[in-house]
Protein backbone atom coordinates (compact mmCIF):
# COMPACT_ATOMS: atom_id res chain seq x y z
CA UNK A 1 0.00 0.00 0.00
CA UNK A 2 1.58 3.29 -0.97
CA UNK A 3 1.66 6.44 1.12
CA UNK A 4 -1.12 8.19 -0.79
CA UNK A 5 -3.47 5.30 -0.21
CA UNK A 6 -2.75 5.30 3.54
CA UNK A 7 -3.43 9.05 3.72
CA UNK A 8 -6.69 8.52 1.81
CA UNK A 9 -7.73 5.69 4.11
CA UNK A 10 -7.05 7.88 7.18
CA UNK A 11 -9.07 10.70 5.59
CA UNK A 12 -12.05 8.37 5.03
CA UNK A 13 -11.96 7.14 8.65
CA UNK A 14 -11.74 10.72 10.00
CA UNK A 15 -14.50 11.87 7.65
CA UNK A 16 -16.90 9.13 8.76
CA UNK A 17 -16.07 9.50 12.49
CA UNK A 18 -16.53 13.28 12.42
CA UNK A 19 -19.68 12.91 10.30
CA UNK A 20 -21.33 10.59 12.81
CA UNK A 21 -20.09 12.67 15.76
CA UNK A 22 -21.59 15.89 14.37
CA UNK A 23 -24.92 14.22 13.58
CA UNK A 24 -25.03 12.75 17.09
CA UNK A 25 -24.11 16.11 18.69
CA UNK A 26 -26.95 17.87 16.91
CA UNK A 27 -29.74 15.47 17.95
CA UNK A 28 -30.38 16.58 21.55
CA UNK A 29 -30.07 20.24 20.58
CA UNK A 30 -32.65 19.91 17.82
CA UNK A 31 -35.07 17.98 20.02
CA UNK A 32 -34.78 20.37 22.99
CA UNK A 33 -33.96 23.82 21.59
CA UNK A 34 -35.09 25.64 24.75
CA UNK A 35 -32.62 23.62 26.85
CA UNK A 36 -29.85 24.40 24.36
CA UNK A 37 -30.72 28.12 24.39
CA UNK A 38 -30.36 28.03 28.18
CA UNK A 39 -26.96 26.33 27.86
CA UNK A 40 -25.81 29.12 25.51
CA UNK A 41 -27.21 31.74 27.92
CA UNK A 42 -25.06 30.32 30.73
CA UNK A 43 -21.92 31.24 28.81
CA UNK A 44 -23.03 34.90 29.26
CA UNK A 45 -21.53 36.07 25.98
CA UNK A 46 -24.38 36.52 23.52
CA UNK A 47 -26.99 39.27 23.74
CA UNK A 48 -30.15 37.75 25.26
CA UNK A 49 -32.17 38.45 22.09
CA UNK A 50 -29.95 36.21 19.94
CA UNK A 51 -30.00 33.09 22.17
CA UNK A 52 -32.95 31.42 20.43
CA UNK A 53 -31.83 31.99 16.84
CA UNK A 54 -28.41 30.65 17.76
CA UNK A 55 -29.96 27.58 19.42
CA UNK A 56 -32.05 27.03 16.29
CA UNK A 57 -29.26 27.35 13.71
CA UNK A 58 -26.09 25.92 15.30
CA UNK A 59 -27.39 22.30 15.49
CA UNK A 60 -28.37 22.48 11.81
CA UNK A 61 -24.88 23.63 10.89
CA UNK A 62 -23.69 20.50 12.70
CA UNK A 63 -26.22 18.39 10.77
CA UNK A 64 -25.11 19.91 7.46
CA UNK A 65 -21.48 19.17 8.31
CA UNK A 66 -22.37 15.62 9.43
CA UNK A 67 -24.37 14.78 6.32
CA UNK A 68 -21.86 16.20 3.83
CA UNK A 69 -18.94 14.45 5.55
CA UNK A 70 -20.78 11.11 5.61
CA UNK A 71 -21.76 11.43 1.96
CA UNK A 72 -18.33 12.71 0.96
CA UNK A 73 -19.82 15.74 -0.79
CA UNK A 74 -18.13 19.16 -0.64
CA UNK A 75 -15.67 17.77 1.89
CA UNK A 76 -13.27 20.74 1.84
CA UNK A 77 -16.03 23.27 2.50
CA UNK A 78 -17.58 21.05 5.14
CA UNK A 79 -14.23 20.53 6.88
CA UNK A 80 -13.60 24.26 6.69
CA UNK A 81 -16.94 24.96 8.35
CA UNK A 82 -16.25 22.24 10.93
CA UNK A 83 -12.86 23.72 11.77
CA UNK A 84 -14.27 27.25 12.05
CA UNK A 85 -17.09 26.08 14.31
CA UNK A 86 -14.69 24.09 16.48
CA UNK A 87 -12.37 27.09 16.87
CA UNK A 88 -15.40 29.08 18.08
CA UNK A 89 -16.30 26.28 20.53
CA UNK A 90 -12.73 26.17 21.87
CA UNK A 91 -12.83 29.96 22.34
CA UNK A 92 -16.12 29.70 24.23
CA UNK A 93 -14.80 26.93 26.49
CA UNK A 94 -11.58 28.84 27.23
CA UNK A 95 -13.52 31.97 28.06
CA UNK A 96 -15.85 30.01 30.38
CA UNK A 97 -12.89 28.38 32.16
CA UNK A 98 -11.13 31.75 32.36
CA UNK A 99 -14.15 33.28 34.08
CA UNK A 100 -14.46 30.31 36.45
CA UNK A 101 -17.90 29.36 35.17
CA UNK A 102 -19.10 25.97 36.34
CA UNK A 103 -21.58 25.35 33.55
CA UNK A 104 -22.84 22.67 31.25
CA UNK A 105 -20.74 22.42 28.10
CA UNK A 106 -23.54 21.62 25.64
CA UNK A 107 -20.88 19.99 23.48
CA UNK A 108 -22.21 16.57 22.46
CA UNK A 109 -25.41 16.13 24.45
CA UNK A 110 -27.49 18.07 26.94
CA UNK A 111 -27.05 16.00 30.12
CA UNK A 112 -26.15 18.52 32.78
CA UNK A 113 -23.78 16.81 35.24
CA UNK A 114 -21.97 14.62 32.72
CA UNK A 115 -20.55 17.30 30.47
CA UNK A 116 -19.46 20.35 32.41
CA UNK A 117 -17.02 22.78 30.83
CA UNK A 118 -13.49 21.44 31.43
CA UNK A 119 -10.03 21.08 29.90
CA UNK A 120 -11.06 17.58 28.80
CA UNK A 121 -13.74 19.15 26.58
CA UNK A 122 -11.14 21.50 25.08
CA UNK A 123 -8.86 18.52 24.42
CA UNK A 124 -11.70 16.75 22.59
CA UNK A 125 -12.37 19.85 20.50
CA UNK A 126 -8.68 20.17 19.64
CA UNK A 127 -8.74 16.55 18.37
CA UNK A 128 -11.80 17.39 16.25
CA UNK A 129 -10.02 20.48 14.92
CA UNK A 130 -6.97 18.40 14.00
CA UNK A 131 -9.32 16.01 12.15
CA UNK A 132 -10.88 18.94 10.27
CA UNK A 133 -7.53 20.41 9.31
CA UNK A 134 -6.31 16.99 8.15
CA UNK A 135 -9.34 16.68 5.87
CA UNK A 136 -8.72 20.14 4.36
CA UNK A 137 -5.01 19.34 3.90
CA UNK A 138 -5.82 16.00 2.28
CA UNK A 139 -8.34 17.55 -0.11
CA UNK A 140 -5.90 20.29 -1.14
CA UNK A 141 -3.05 17.80 -1.63
CA UNK A 142 -5.20 15.76 -4.01
CA UNK A 143 -4.28 16.24 -7.68
CA UNK A 144 -5.75 19.59 -8.69
CA UNK A 145 -9.28 18.99 -9.78
CA UNK A 146 -12.54 20.67 -8.96
CA UNK A 147 -14.75 19.03 -6.43
CA UNK A 148 -18.05 17.71 -7.60
CA UNK B 1 0.21 31.00 -13.80
CA UNK B 2 -2.36 28.38 -14.72
CA UNK B 3 -1.77 26.60 -11.41
CA UNK B 4 -2.33 29.82 -9.47
CA UNK B 5 -5.52 30.53 -11.39
CA UNK B 6 -6.80 27.04 -10.72
CA UNK B 7 -5.94 27.36 -6.98
CA UNK B 8 -7.77 30.65 -6.85
CA UNK B 9 -10.78 29.11 -8.56
CA UNK B 10 -10.79 26.16 -6.16
CA UNK B 11 -10.60 28.52 -3.18
CA UNK B 12 -13.45 30.58 -4.59
CA UNK B 13 -15.58 27.49 -5.08
CA UNK B 14 -14.78 26.29 -1.55
CA UNK B 15 -15.85 29.63 -0.08
CA UNK B 16 -19.07 29.63 -2.12
CA UNK B 17 -19.84 26.07 -1.06
CA UNK B 18 -19.23 26.95 2.61
CA UNK B 19 -21.65 29.88 2.33
CA UNK B 20 -24.22 27.59 0.66
CA UNK B 21 -23.81 25.04 3.50
CA UNK B 22 -24.46 27.77 6.08
CA UNK B 23 -27.51 28.95 4.12
CA UNK B 24 -28.85 25.39 3.94
CA UNK B 25 -28.38 25.12 7.73
CA UNK B 26 -30.15 28.43 8.36
CA UNK B 27 -33.10 27.57 6.12
CA UNK B 28 -33.42 24.02 7.53
CA UNK B 29 -33.11 25.25 11.11
CA UNK B 30 -35.68 28.02 10.80
CA UNK B 31 -37.98 25.78 8.76
CA UNK B 32 -37.78 22.88 11.19
CA UNK B 33 -38.29 25.28 14.10
CA UNK B 34 -41.54 26.52 12.56
CA UNK B 35 -43.01 23.02 12.50
CA UNK B 36 -41.42 21.50 15.59
CA UNK B 37 -43.71 21.21 18.64
CA UNK B 38 -40.74 22.44 20.72
CA UNK B 39 -40.02 25.33 18.33
CA UNK B 40 -38.87 28.66 19.78
CA UNK B 41 -39.59 32.26 18.92
CA UNK B 42 -36.74 33.47 16.69
CA UNK B 43 -35.94 36.48 18.88
CA UNK B 44 -35.65 35.42 22.52
CA UNK B 45 -38.40 37.03 24.60
CA UNK B 46 -37.11 38.54 27.83
CA UNK B 47 -38.23 40.40 30.90
CA UNK B 48 -36.45 43.32 32.50
CA UNK B 49 -35.41 43.02 36.14
CA UNK B 50 -33.57 45.52 38.32
CA UNK B 51 -31.71 44.19 41.33
CA UNK B 52 -29.87 46.98 43.10
CA UNK B 53 -27.57 48.57 40.56
CA UNK B 54 -27.93 45.73 38.09
CA UNK B 55 -30.43 46.04 35.25
CA UNK B 56 -30.92 42.62 33.78
CA UNK B 57 -32.67 41.08 30.82
CA UNK B 58 -34.02 37.72 31.92
CA UNK B 59 -34.62 35.46 28.91
CA UNK B 60 -37.72 33.29 28.83
CA UNK B 61 -36.90 29.81 27.58
CA UNK B 62 -40.32 28.57 26.59
CA UNK B 63 -41.34 26.92 23.36
CA UNK B 64 -43.57 29.02 21.08
CA UNK B 65 -46.51 26.84 22.08
CA UNK B 66 -46.12 27.50 25.83
CA UNK B 67 -45.15 31.16 25.54
CA UNK B 68 -47.89 33.67 26.35
CA UNK B 69 -47.41 37.40 25.69
CA UNK B 70 -48.35 38.14 29.31
CA UNK B 71 -45.14 36.31 30.34
CA UNK B 72 -43.41 39.52 29.26
CA UNK B 73 -45.25 41.70 31.77
CA UNK B 74 -43.05 42.85 34.60
CA UNK B 75 -43.01 40.21 37.26
CA UNK B 76 -45.53 40.66 40.02
CA UNK B 77 -43.70 40.70 43.35
CA UNK B 78 -40.36 40.61 41.58
CA UNK B 79 -37.39 39.36 43.62
CA UNK B 80 -35.66 42.01 45.66
CA UNK B 81 -32.15 42.44 47.03
CA UNK B 82 -31.19 41.88 50.68
CA UNK B 83 -28.13 43.20 52.50
CA UNK B 84 -26.01 41.24 54.97
CA UNK B 85 -27.61 42.66 58.13
CA UNK B 86 -31.16 42.04 56.90
CA UNK B 87 -30.23 38.54 55.79
CA UNK B 88 -28.69 37.78 59.18
CA UNK B 89 -31.81 39.09 60.94
CA UNK B 90 -33.96 36.66 58.96
CA UNK B 91 -31.46 33.90 59.72
CA UNK B 92 -31.71 34.59 63.46
CA UNK B 93 -35.51 34.80 63.41
CA UNK B 94 -35.75 31.73 61.19
CA UNK B 95 -38.27 33.75 59.20
CA UNK B 96 -37.11 32.69 55.74
CA UNK B 97 -36.16 29.60 53.80
CA UNK B 98 -32.53 29.94 52.70
CA UNK B 99 -31.64 28.42 49.37
CA UNK B 100 -28.10 27.79 48.20
CA UNK B 101 -28.04 28.06 44.40
CA UNK B 102 -24.44 26.88 44.01
CA UNK B 103 -23.34 23.37 43.02
CA UNK B 104 -23.72 20.46 45.47
CA UNK B 105 -19.93 20.31 45.88
CA UNK B 106 -19.74 23.99 46.87
CA UNK B 107 -22.68 23.52 49.24
CA UNK B 108 -20.98 20.53 50.86
CA UNK B 109 -17.75 22.49 51.36
CA UNK B 110 -19.59 25.11 53.40
CA UNK B 111 -22.96 26.85 53.50
CA UNK B 112 -25.28 28.99 55.61
CA UNK B 113 -26.87 26.70 58.27
CA UNK B 114 -30.60 26.07 57.55
CA UNK B 115 -29.97 26.61 53.83
CA UNK B 116 -31.32 23.99 51.47
CA UNK B 117 -29.21 23.07 48.43
CA UNK B 118 -30.91 23.74 45.11
CA UNK B 119 -28.24 24.06 42.41
CA UNK B 120 -29.46 26.27 39.60
CA UNK B 121 -28.64 23.65 36.95
CA UNK B 122 -30.97 21.14 38.63
CA UNK B 123 -33.97 23.47 38.35
CA UNK B 124 -36.61 21.97 36.10
CA UNK B 125 -39.95 23.56 35.25
CA UNK B 126 -41.45 20.09 34.65
CA UNK B 127 -40.73 18.99 38.24
CA UNK B 128 -40.72 22.27 40.15
CA UNK B 129 -39.00 22.25 43.56
CA UNK B 130 -40.44 23.33 46.95
CA UNK B 131 -43.97 22.21 46.05
CA UNK B 132 -44.73 21.60 49.76
CA UNK B 133 -44.24 25.28 50.62
CA UNK B 134 -46.94 27.97 50.41
CA UNK B 135 -46.46 30.52 47.61
CA UNK B 136 -45.97 33.33 50.11
CA UNK B 137 -43.12 31.50 51.85
CA UNK B 138 -40.27 33.97 52.29
CA UNK B 139 -37.29 32.65 50.35
CA UNK B 140 -33.73 33.98 50.30
CA UNK B 141 -31.42 32.74 47.56
CA UNK B 142 -27.67 33.18 47.52
CA UNK B 143 -24.64 31.99 45.58
CA UNK B 144 -20.90 32.63 45.80
CA UNK B 145 -20.95 36.44 45.85
CA UNK B 146 -21.65 39.64 43.96
CA UNK B 147 -20.13 38.30 40.75
CA UNK B 148 -22.29 35.18 40.47
CA UNK B 149 -25.76 35.15 38.99
CA UNK B 150 -27.17 31.76 40.06
CA UNK B 151 -29.03 33.31 43.00
CA UNK B 152 -30.71 35.86 40.70
CA UNK B 153 -31.64 33.27 38.08
CA UNK B 154 -32.96 30.87 40.71
CA UNK B 155 -34.99 33.65 42.36
CA UNK B 156 -36.51 34.51 38.98
CA UNK B 157 -37.34 30.84 38.32
CA UNK B 158 -38.96 30.50 41.75
CA UNK B 159 -40.93 33.65 41.07
CA UNK B 160 -42.03 32.26 37.73
CA UNK B 161 -43.39 29.10 39.32
CA UNK B 162 -45.49 31.16 41.72
CA UNK B 163 -43.44 32.14 44.78
CA UNK B 164 -44.16 35.79 45.49
CA UNK B 165 -41.91 36.53 48.44
CA UNK B 166 -38.45 35.86 47.04
CA UNK B 167 -35.28 37.75 48.01
CA UNK B 168 -31.71 37.60 46.80
CA UNK B 169 -28.83 37.89 49.21
CA UNK B 170 -26.38 39.46 46.76
CA UNK B 171 -23.32 39.39 49.04
CA UNK B 172 -23.54 35.61 49.14
CA UNK B 173 -21.14 33.13 50.66
CA UNK B 174 -18.08 35.36 50.06
CA UNK B 175 -19.57 38.01 52.34
CA UNK B 176 -21.29 35.77 54.89
CA UNK B 177 -18.30 33.61 55.79
CA UNK B 178 -15.73 36.39 56.44
CA UNK B 179 -18.38 38.24 58.47
CA UNK B 180 -18.00 35.48 61.05
CA UNK B 181 -21.62 34.33 60.95
CA UNK B 182 -22.46 30.65 61.48
CA UNK B 183 -21.46 28.23 58.75
CA UNK B 184 -21.95 24.54 58.25
CA UNK B 185 -20.20 21.84 56.24
CA UNK B 186 -21.66 18.66 54.75
CA UNK B 187 -24.78 17.88 52.75
CA UNK B 188 -27.34 18.54 55.51
CA UNK B 189 -29.01 21.97 55.95
Coordinates of C-alpha atoms in Angstrom, one line a residue:
Chain A
X1 CA 0.0 0.0 0.0
X2 CA 1.6 3.3 -1.0
X3 CA 1.7 6.4 1.1
X4 CA -1.1 8.2 -0.8
X5 CA -3.5 5.3 -0.2
X6 CA -2.7 5.3 3.5
X7 CA -3.4 9.1 3.7
X8 CA -6.7 8.5 1.8
X9 CA -7.7 5.7 4.1
X10 CA -7.1 7.9 7.2
X11 CA -9.1 10.7 5.6
X12 CA -12.0 8.4 5.0
X13 CA -12.0 7.1 8.6
X14 CA -11.7 10.7 10.0
X15 CA -14.5 11.9 7.6
X16 CA -16.9 9.1 8.8
X17 CA -16.1 9.5 12.5
X18 CA -16.5 13.3 12.4
X19 CA -19.7 12.9 10.3
X20 CA -21.3 10.6 12.8
X21 CA -20.1 12.7 15.8
X22 CA -21.6 15.9 14.4
X23 CA -24.9 14.2 13.6
X24 CA -25.0 12.8 17.1
X25 CA -24.1 16.1 18.7
X26 CA -27.0 17.9 16.9
X27 CA -29.7 15.5 17.9
X28 CA -30.4 16.6 21.6
X29 CA -30.1 20.2 20.6
X30 CA -32.7 19.9 17.8
X31 CA -35.1 18.0 20.0
X32 CA -34.8 20.4 23.0
X33 CA -34.0 23.8 21.6
X34 CA -35.1 25.6 24.8
X35 CA -32.6 23.6 26.8
X36 CA -29.9 24.4 24.4
X37 CA -30.7 28.1 24.4
X38 CA -30.4 28.0 28.2
X39 CA -27.0 26.3 27.9
X40 CA -25.8 29.1 25.5
X41 CA -27.2 31.7 27.9
X42 CA -25.1 30.3 30.7
X43 CA -21.9 31.2 28.8
X44 CA -23.0 34.9 29.3
X45 CA -21.5 36.1 26.0
X46 CA -24.4 36.5 23.5
X47 CA -27.0 39.3 23.7
X48 CA -30.1 37.8 25.3
X49 CA -32.2 38.4 22.1
X50 CA -29.9 36.2 19.9
X51 CA -30.0 33.1 22.2
X52 CA -33.0 31.4 20.4
X53 CA -31.8 32.0 16.8
X54 CA -28.4 30.7 17.8
X55 CA -30.0 27.6 19.4
X56 CA -32.1 27.0 16.3
X57 CA -29.3 27.3 13.7
X58 CA -26.1 25.9 15.3
X59 CA -27.4 22.3 15.5
X60 CA -28.4 22.5 11.8
X61 CA -24.9 23.6 10.9
X62 CA -23.7 20.5 12.7
X63 CA -26.2 18.4 10.8
X64 CA -25.1 19.9 7.5
X65 CA -21.5 19.2 8.3
X66 CA -22.4 15.6 9.4
X67 CA -24.4 14.8 6.3
X68 CA -21.9 16.2 3.8
X69 CA -18.9 14.4 5.5
X70 CA -20.8 11.1 5.6
X71 CA -21.8 11.4 2.0
X72 CA -18.3 12.7 1.0
X73 CA -19.8 15.7 -0.8
X74 CA -18.1 19.2 -0.6
X75 CA -15.7 17.8 1.9
X76 CA -13.3 20.7 1.8
X77 CA -16.0 23.3 2.5
X78 CA -17.6 21.1 5.1
X79 CA -14.2 20.5 6.9
X80 CA -13.6 24.3 6.7
X81 CA -16.9 25.0 8.4
X82 CA -16.3 22.2 10.9
X83 CA -12.9 23.7 11.8
X84 CA -14.3 27.2 12.0
X85 CA -17.1 26.1 14.3
X86 CA -14.7 24.1 16.5
X87 CA -12.4 27.1 16.9
X88 CA -15.4 29.1 18.1
X89 CA -16.3 26.3 20.5
X90 CA -12.7 26.2 21.9
X91 CA -12.8 30.0 22.3
X92 CA -16.1 29.7 24.2
X93 CA -14.8 26.9 26.5
X94 CA -11.6 28.8 27.2
X95 CA -13.5 32.0 28.1
X96 CA -15.8 30.0 30.4
X97 CA -12.9 28.4 32.2
X98 CA -11.1 31.8 32.4
X99 CA -14.1 33.3 34.1
X100 CA -14.5 30.3 36.4
X101 CA -17.9 29.4 35.2
X102 CA -19.1 26.0 36.3
X103 CA -21.6 25.4 33.6
X104 CA -22.8 22.7 31.2
X105 CA -20.7 22.4 28.1
X106 CA -23.5 21.6 25.6
X107 CA -20.9 20.0 23.5
X108 CA -22.2 16.6 22.5
X109 CA -25.4 16.1 24.5
X110 CA -27.5 18.1 26.9
X111 CA -27.1 16.0 30.1
X112 CA -26.2 18.5 32.8
X113 CA -23.8 16.8 35.2
X114 CA -22.0 14.6 32.7
X115 CA -20.5 17.3 30.5
X116 CA -19.5 20.4 32.4
X117 CA -17.0 22.8 30.8
X118 CA -13.5 21.4 31.4
X119 CA -10.0 21.1 29.9
X120 CA -11.1 17.6 28.8
X121 CA -13.7 19.2 26.6
X122 CA -11.1 21.5 25.1
X123 CA -8.9 18.5 24.4
X124 CA -11.7 16.7 22.6
X125 CA -12.4 19.8 20.5
X126 CA -8.7 20.2 19.6
X127 CA -8.7 16.6 18.4
X128 CA -11.8 17.4 16.2
X129 CA -10.0 20.5 14.9
X130 CA -7.0 18.4 14.0
X131 CA -9.3 16.0 12.1
X132 CA -10.9 18.9 10.3
X133 CA -7.5 20.4 9.3
X134 CA -6.3 17.0 8.2
X135 CA -9.3 16.7 5.9
X136 CA -8.7 20.1 4.4
X137 CA -5.0 19.3 3.9
X138 CA -5.8 16.0 2.3
X139 CA -8.3 17.5 -0.1
X140 CA -5.9 20.3 -1.1
X141 CA -3.1 17.8 -1.6
X142 CA -5.2 15.8 -4.0
X143 CA -4.3 16.2 -7.7
X144 CA -5.7 19.6 -8.7
X145 CA -9.3 19.0 -9.8
X146 CA -12.5 20.7 -9.0
X147 CA -14.8 19.0 -6.4
X148 CA -18.1 17.7 -7.6
Chain B
X1 CA 0.2 31.0 -13.8
X2 CA -2.4 28.4 -14.7
X3 CA -1.8 26.6 -11.4
X4 CA -2.3 29.8 -9.5
X5 CA -5.5 30.5 -11.4
X6 CA -6.8 27.0 -10.7
X7 CA -5.9 27.4 -7.0
X8 CA -7.8 30.6 -6.9
X9 CA -10.8 29.1 -8.6
X10 CA -10.8 26.2 -6.2
X11 CA -10.6 28.5 -3.2
X12 CA -13.5 30.6 -4.6
X13 CA -15.6 27.5 -5.1
X14 CA -14.8 26.3 -1.5
X15 CA -15.8 29.6 -0.1
X16 CA -19.1 29.6 -2.1
X17 CA -19.8 26.1 -1.1
X18 CA -19.2 27.0 2.6
X19 CA -21.6 29.9 2.3
X20 CA -24.2 27.6 0.7
X21 CA -23.8 25.0 3.5
X22 CA -24.5 27.8 6.1
X23 CA -27.5 29.0 4.1
X24 CA -28.8 25.4 3.9
X25 CA -28.4 25.1 7.7
X26 CA -30.1 28.4 8.4
X27 CA -33.1 27.6 6.1
X28 CA -33.4 24.0 7.5
X29 CA -33.1 25.3 11.1
X30 CA -35.7 28.0 10.8
X31 CA -38.0 25.8 8.8
X32 CA -37.8 22.9 11.2
X33 CA -38.3 25.3 14.1
X34 CA -41.5 26.5 12.6
X35 CA -43.0 23.0 12.5
X36 CA -41.4 21.5 15.6
X37 CA -43.7 21.2 18.6
X38 CA -40.7 22.4 20.7
X39 CA -40.0 25.3 18.3
X40 CA -38.9 28.7 19.8
X41 CA -39.6 32.3 18.9
X42 CA -36.7 33.5 16.7
X43 CA -35.9 36.5 18.9
X44 CA -35.7 35.4 22.5
X45 CA -38.4 37.0 24.6
X46 CA -37.1 38.5 27.8
X47 CA -38.2 40.4 30.9
X48 CA -36.5 43.3 32.5
X49 CA -35.4 43.0 36.1
X50 CA -33.6 45.5 38.3
X51 CA -31.7 44.2 41.3
X52 CA -29.9 47.0 43.1
X53 CA -27.6 48.6 40.6
X54 CA -27.9 45.7 38.1
X55 CA -30.4 46.0 35.3
X56 CA -30.9 42.6 33.8
X57 CA -32.7 41.1 30.8
X58 CA -34.0 37.7 31.9
X59 CA -34.6 35.5 28.9
X60 CA -37.7 33.3 28.8
X61 CA -36.9 29.8 27.6
X62 CA -40.3 28.6 26.6
X63 CA -41.3 26.9 23.4
X64 CA -43.6 29.0 21.1
X65 CA -46.5 26.8 22.1
X66 CA -46.1 27.5 25.8
X67 CA -45.2 31.2 25.5
X68 CA -47.9 33.7 26.3
X69 CA -47.4 37.4 25.7
X70 CA -48.4 38.1 29.3
X71 CA -45.1 36.3 30.3
X72 CA -43.4 39.5 29.3
X73 CA -45.2 41.7 31.8
X74 CA -43.1 42.9 34.6
X75 CA -43.0 40.2 37.3
X76 CA -45.5 40.7 40.0
X77 CA -43.7 40.7 43.3
X78 CA -40.4 40.6 41.6
X79 CA -37.4 39.4 43.6
X80 CA -35.7 42.0 45.7
X81 CA -32.2 42.4 47.0
X82 CA -31.2 41.9 50.7
X83 CA -28.1 43.2 52.5
X84 CA -26.0 41.2 55.0
X85 CA -27.6 42.7 58.1
X86 CA -31.2 42.0 56.9
X87 CA -30.2 38.5 55.8
X88 CA -28.7 37.8 59.2
X89 CA -31.8 39.1 60.9
X90 CA -34.0 36.7 59.0
X91 CA -31.5 33.9 59.7
X92 CA -31.7 34.6 63.5
X93 CA -35.5 34.8 63.4
X94 CA -35.8 31.7 61.2
X95 CA -38.3 33.7 59.2
X96 CA -37.1 32.7 55.7
X97 CA -36.2 29.6 53.8
X98 CA -32.5 29.9 52.7
X99 CA -31.6 28.4 49.4
X100 CA -28.1 27.8 48.2
X101 CA -28.0 28.1 44.4
X102 CA -24.4 26.9 44.0
X103 CA -23.3 23.4 43.0
X104 CA -23.7 20.5 45.5
X105 CA -19.9 20.3 45.9
X106 CA -19.7 24.0 46.9
X107 CA -22.7 23.5 49.2
X108 CA -21.0 20.5 50.9
X109 CA -17.7 22.5 51.4
X110 CA -19.6 25.1 53.4
X111 CA -23.0 26.9 53.5
X112 CA -25.3 29.0 55.6
X113 CA -26.9 26.7 58.3
X114 CA -30.6 26.1 57.5
X115 CA -30.0 26.6 53.8
X116 CA -31.3 24.0 51.5
X117 CA -29.2 23.1 48.4
X118 CA -30.9 23.7 45.1
X119 CA -28.2 24.1 42.4
X120 CA -29.5 26.3 39.6
X121 CA -28.6 23.7 36.9
X122 CA -31.0 21.1 38.6
X123 CA -34.0 23.5 38.4
X124 CA -36.6 22.0 36.1
X125 CA -39.9 23.6 35.2
X126 CA -41.4 20.1 34.7
X127 CA -40.7 19.0 38.2
X128 CA -40.7 22.3 40.1
X129 CA -39.0 22.3 43.6
X130 CA -40.4 23.3 47.0
X131 CA -44.0 22.2 46.1
X132 CA -44.7 21.6 49.8
X133 CA -44.2 25.3 50.6
X134 CA -46.9 28.0 50.4
X135 CA -46.5 30.5 47.6
X136 CA -46.0 33.3 50.1
X137 CA -43.1 31.5 51.9
X138 CA -40.3 34.0 52.3
X139 CA -37.3 32.6 50.3
X140 CA -33.7 34.0 50.3
X141 CA -31.4 32.7 47.6
X142 CA -27.7 33.2 47.5
X143 CA -24.6 32.0 45.6
X144 CA -20.9 32.6 45.8
X145 CA -20.9 36.4 45.9
X146 CA -21.6 39.6 44.0
X147 CA -20.1 38.3 40.8
X148 CA -22.3 35.2 40.5
X149 CA -25.8 35.1 39.0
X150 CA -27.2 31.8 40.1
X151 CA -29.0 33.3 43.0
X152 CA -30.7 35.9 40.7
X153 CA -31.6 33.3 38.1
X154 CA -33.0 30.9 40.7
X155 CA -35.0 33.7 42.4
X156 CA -36.5 34.5 39.0
X157 CA -37.3 30.8 38.3
X158 CA -39.0 30.5 41.8
X159 CA -40.9 33.7 41.1
X160 CA -42.0 32.3 37.7
X161 CA -43.4 29.1 39.3
X162 CA -45.5 31.2 41.7
X163 CA -43.4 32.1 44.8
X164 CA -44.2 35.8 45.5
X165 CA -41.9 36.5 48.4
X166 CA -38.5 35.9 47.0
X167 CA -35.3 37.8 48.0
X168 CA -31.7 37.6 46.8
X169 CA -28.8 37.9 49.2
X170 CA -26.4 39.5 46.8
X171 CA -23.3 39.4 49.0
X172 CA -23.5 35.6 49.1
X173 CA -21.1 33.1 50.7
X174 CA -18.1 35.4 50.1
X175 CA -19.6 38.0 52.3
X176 CA -21.3 35.8 54.9
X177 CA -18.3 33.6 55.8
X178 CA -15.7 36.4 56.4
X179 CA -18.4 38.2 58.5
X180 CA -18.0 35.5 61.1
X181 CA -21.6 34.3 61.0
X182 CA -22.5 30.6 61.5
X183 CA -21.5 28.2 58.7
X184 CA -21.9 24.5 58.3
X185 CA -20.2 21.8 56.2
X186 CA -21.7 18.7 54.7
X187 CA -24.8 17.9 52.8
X188 CA -27.3 18.5 55.5
X189 CA -29.0 22.0 56.0

